């Protein structure tokens, strides 16, 4: 795909951003300060100290996997899967809005140190000699240090922003963020008992490769690497899709209530369906109702989850509104994954965290025993006098299986002109006013078009009455909720099935992509779309700060990526397909 890429690189952009930082540097998410990077405190809420510990953990993971790489090449036994699992846990903890707890990062670093010691001990002098030949450090460095010393060391691993190195360094970061997103999906699948050693191997080898100096890379090779990572992430999402559907059944069209009912209650936020299942099992018959929040909304559509009568529906909207919504929720809250905002005092004692999620003053559930949160729920006031409420329901459950079951109807509707165009409008949500673009776009799409949506960006319009398309006595909803962000896999399969039905490719379909991004899972999905050769994606609300101008030039030329602009003008362009 990139065989002619080198012809683009001689032309360098004259645009240069000036970077000034003292305490930290992070630009891995969309909301980064001034579109450049956070330098004093993360806009996500993380401190400079946590940022330093995250930088140190990522550096340790690169170091560990460099050792693993050479251990495998030199047949050092045993090569343990513990390091593969640690890669997932460690990377997941560094995603935006996941973990803010300094002591948890200290524990991760200590765990990584033990794995490094394990390989060095088993490899003996032979492995140490090979590592020395390749410039890989084997001298003792103890991570069992006071936090202040670890933080000081972590600051040494901030990005090198030397101007001439930026294109390569920034593109390495693009790949790293893609790996972080895929690692999160693999971790979810692992917890359900689904693992793939080839996917673990790619992650380990990629971390090793990213540890190499800038001089080892060309921009062409890095962009090839980025697209390979997109292919890898496609497989990660496929594995998680299989894990979820084989564990809980295929999502079904489901009407989800957003009106609470009287009674004690627990709110579940994040993405982890396994935690939702465990909580439903442990609350059954105990007089405690369960509600989903944010990206857990699609959980209501899975047969093995919706069968619980005390799963009462969805409360609230996307992650950025949680400070207001959690304060009003009359029970405890379980954060299974991102996105966690540093909690306000008026509800922090009611928030519990799981897996890679952490914050210093929140209770963390280490095992699968939810008795403490259930006990708290019984002590809280719960919902009262809800009969007077009548909030709008949400229809979910249009995953791959369900939507493809309707394929003949949809294809006939296209052939006979009842459906003129498809849109994929989805991705991450956030607080910026510019994200209203996606709401306005959905509202302005013609009434003979269908919108596929996924992830928390759907909350911009999933309670709006955008109508149905009446065709041969059937009513096809204009908004089809495909699921969580990882269900981009389902959306891709739906698009490929449509292309196959019309004997064409995805780019030739009357299908337009308007993608809202926020964090690293969105980066991995974007790389997957590019790997598949999908072009003319409208991306926003802002382009990633880690896309250096010369690299962005290439992506624009090859794939037609464009920033969102005026809704009406963009819609005209989309409808030209």
Coordinates of N, CA and C in Angstrom, one line a residue, residues 320-396:
X320 N -17.9 12.3 30.1 CA -17.5 13.6 30.5 C -18.6 14.3 31.4
X321 N -19.8 13.7 31.5 CA -20.8 14.3 32.4 C -20.8 13.6 33.7
X322 N -19.9 12.7 34.0 CA -20.0 11.9 35.2 C -19.9 12.6 36.5
X323 N -19.2 13.8 36.6 CA -19.2 14.5 37.9 C -20.6 14.9 38.3
X324 N -21.3 15.4 37.3 CA -22.7 15.8 37.6 C -23.6 14.6 37.9
X325 N -23.5 13.6 37.0 CA -24.3 12.4 37.1 C -24.1 11.5 38.3
X326 N -22.8 11.3 38.6 CA -22.5 10.4 39.7 C -22.9 11.1 41.0
X327 N -22.8 12.4 41.1 CA -23.2 13.1 42.3 C -24.7 12.9 42.6
X328 N -25.5 12.8 41.5 CA -27.0 12.6 41.7 C -27.4 11.2 41.8
X329 N -26.5 10.2 41.4 CA -26.9 8.8 41.5 C -27.0 8.4 43.0
X330 N -28.1 7.8 43.4 CA -28.3 7.5 44.8 C -27.8 6.1 45.2
X331 N -26.6 5.8 44.8 CA -26.0 4.5 45.1 C -24.6 4.5 44.7
X332 N -23.9 3.3 45.0 CA -22.4 3.3 44.6 C -22.2 3.1 43.1
X333 N -21.0 3.4 42.7 CA -20.6 3.3 41.3 C -19.4 2.4 41.1
X334 N -19.5 1.6 40.1 CA -18.4 0.7 39.8 C -17.7 1.1 38.5
X335 N -16.4 1.6 38.5 CA -15.7 1.9 37.3 C -14.9 0.7 36.9
X336 N -15.3 0.1 35.8 CA -14.6 -1.1 35.3 C -13.4 -0.8 34.4
X337 N -13.5 0.3 33.7 CA -12.3 0.7 32.8 C -12.4 2.3 32.7
X338 N -11.7 2.8 31.7 CA -11.9 4.2 31.4 C -13.3 4.5 30.9
X339 N -13.8 5.7 31.0 CA -13.1 6.9 31.4 C -13.4 7.4 32.8
X340 N -12.4 7.5 33.6 CA -12.6 8.0 35.0 C -12.1 9.4 35.1
X341 N -12.9 10.3 35.6 CA -12.5 11.7 35.9 C -12.2 11.7 37.4
X342 N -11.1 12.4 37.8 CA -10.9 12.6 39.2 C -12.2 12.9 39.9
X343 N -12.6 12.1 40.9 CA -13.9 12.3 41.5 C -14.0 13.5 42.4
X344 N -15.2 14.0 42.5 CA -15.5 15.1 43.4 C -15.7 14.5 44.8
X345 N -15.5 15.3 45.8 CA -15.7 14.8 47.2 C -17.1 14.4 47.5
X346 N -18.1 15.0 46.9 CA -19.5 14.7 47.2 C -19.9 13.3 46.8
X347 N -19.1 12.6 46.0 CA -19.5 11.2 45.7 C -18.3 10.2 45.7
X348 N -17.1 10.7 46.0 CA -15.9 9.8 45.8 C -15.9 8.6 46.7
X349 N -16.6 8.7 47.9 CA -16.6 7.5 48.8 C -17.5 6.4 48.3
X350 N -18.3 6.7 47.2 CA -19.2 5.8 46.6 C -18.7 5.1 45.4
X351 N -17.4 5.5 45.0 CA -16.9 5.0 43.7 C -15.9 3.8 44.0
X352 N -16.1 2.7 43.3 CA -15.2 1.6 43.4 C -14.5 1.4 42.0
X353 N -13.2 1.0 42.1 CA -12.5 0.7 40.8 C -12.2 -0.7 40.6
X354 N -11.9 -1.1 39.4 CA -11.6 -2.5 39.0 C -10.4 -2.5 38.0
X355 N -9.8 -3.7 37.9 CA -8.7 -3.9 36.9 C -7.7 -2.8 36.9
X356 N -7.5 -2.2 35.8 CA -6.4 -1.2 35.6 C -6.8 0.2 36.1
X357 N -8.0 0.3 36.5 CA -8.5 1.7 36.9 C -8.0 2.0 38.3
X358 N -7.6 3.2 38.6 CA -7.2 3.6 39.9 C -7.2 5.0 40.2
X359 N -7.5 5.4 41.4 CA -7.4 6.7 42.0 C -7.1 6.6 43.4
X360 N -6.2 7.5 44.0 CA -5.7 7.3 45.3 C -6.7 7.1 46.4
X361 N -7.8 7.8 46.3 CA -8.7 7.8 47.5 C -10.0 6.9 47.2
X362 N -9.9 6.1 46.1 CA -11.1 5.2 45.8 C -10.8 3.8 46.2
X363 N -11.8 3.1 46.6 CA -11.7 1.7 46.9 C -11.5 0.8 45.7
X364 N -10.5 0.0 45.7 CA -10.2 -0.9 44.6 C -10.6 -2.3 44.9
X365 N -11.4 -3.0 44.0 CA -11.8 -4.4 44.2 C -10.8 -5.2 43.5
X366 N -10.0 -6.0 44.2 CA -8.9 -6.8 43.7 C -9.4 -8.1 43.1
X367 N -10.4 -8.7 43.7 CA -10.9 -10.0 43.3 C -12.3 -9.8 42.7
X368 N -13.0 -10.9 42.6 CA -14.3 -10.9 42.0 C -15.4 -10.8 43.0
X369 N -15.1 -10.4 44.2 CA -16.1 -10.3 45.3 C -16.6 -8.9 45.4
X370 N -17.9 -8.8 45.0 CA -18.6 -7.4 45.0 C -19.4 -7.2 46.3
X371 N -19.2 -8.0 47.3 CA -20.0 -7.9 48.5 C -20.0 -6.5 49.1
X372 N -18.8 -5.8 49.1 CA -18.7 -4.5 49.7 C -19.5 -3.5 49.0
X373 N -19.5 -3.5 47.7 CA -20.3 -2.5 47.0 C -21.8 -2.8 47.1
X374 N -22.1 -4.1 47.2 CA -23.5 -4.4 47.4 C -24.0 -4.0 48.8
X375 N -23.2 -4.2 49.8 CA -23.5 -3.8 51.1 C -23.7 -2.3 51.2
X376 N -22.8 -1.5 50.5 CA -23.0 -0.1 50.4 C -24.3 0.3 49.8
X377 N -24.7 -0.4 48.7 CA -25.9 -0.1 47.9 C -27.1 -0.2 48.8
X378 N -27.1 -1.2 49.7 CA -28.2 -1.3 50.6 C -28.4 -0.2 51.6
X379 N -27.2 0.4 51.9 CA -27.3 1.5 52.9 C -27.6 2.9 52.3
X380 N -27.4 3.0 51.0 CA -27.7 4.2 50.3 C -29.3 4.4 50.1
X381 N -29.7 5.6 49.8 CA -31.1 5.9 49.7 C -31.8 5.3 48.5
X382 N -31.1 5.0 47.5 CA -31.7 4.5 46.3 C -32.6 5.4 45.6
X383 N -33.2 5.0 44.5 CA -34.2 5.8 43.8 C -35.6 5.8 44.5
X384 N -36.2 6.9 44.5 CA -37.6 7.0 45.1 C -38.5 7.9 44.3
X385 N -39.7 7.6 44.3 CA -40.7 8.5 43.6 C -40.4 8.7 42.1
X386 N -40.1 7.6 41.5 CA -39.6 7.6 40.0 C -40.8 7.5 39.1
X387 N -42.0 7.2 39.5 CA -43.1 7.0 38.6 C -43.5 8.2 37.8
X388 N -43.2 9.4 38.4 CA -43.5 10.6 37.7 C -42.5 10.9 36.6
X389 N -41.4 10.2 36.5 CA -40.4 10.4 35.5 C -40.8 9.6 34.2
X390 N -40.5 10.1 33.1 CA -40.8 9.5 31.8 C -39.7 9.9 30.8
X391 N -38.5 9.3 31.0 CA -37.4 9.6 30.1 C -37.4 8.8 28.8
X392 N -36.8 9.3 27.8 CA -36.8 8.6 26.5 C -36.0 7.3 26.5
X393 N -36.6 6.3 25.9 CA -35.9 5.0 25.8 C -34.8 5.1 24.7
X394 N -33.9 4.1 24.7 CA -32.8 4.1 23.7 C -32.9 2.7 23.1
X395 N -32.8 2.6 21.8 CA -32.7 1.3 21.1 C -31.3 0.9 20.8
X396 N -30.9 -0.3 21.2 CA -29.5 -0.7 21.0 C -29.6 -2.1 20.4

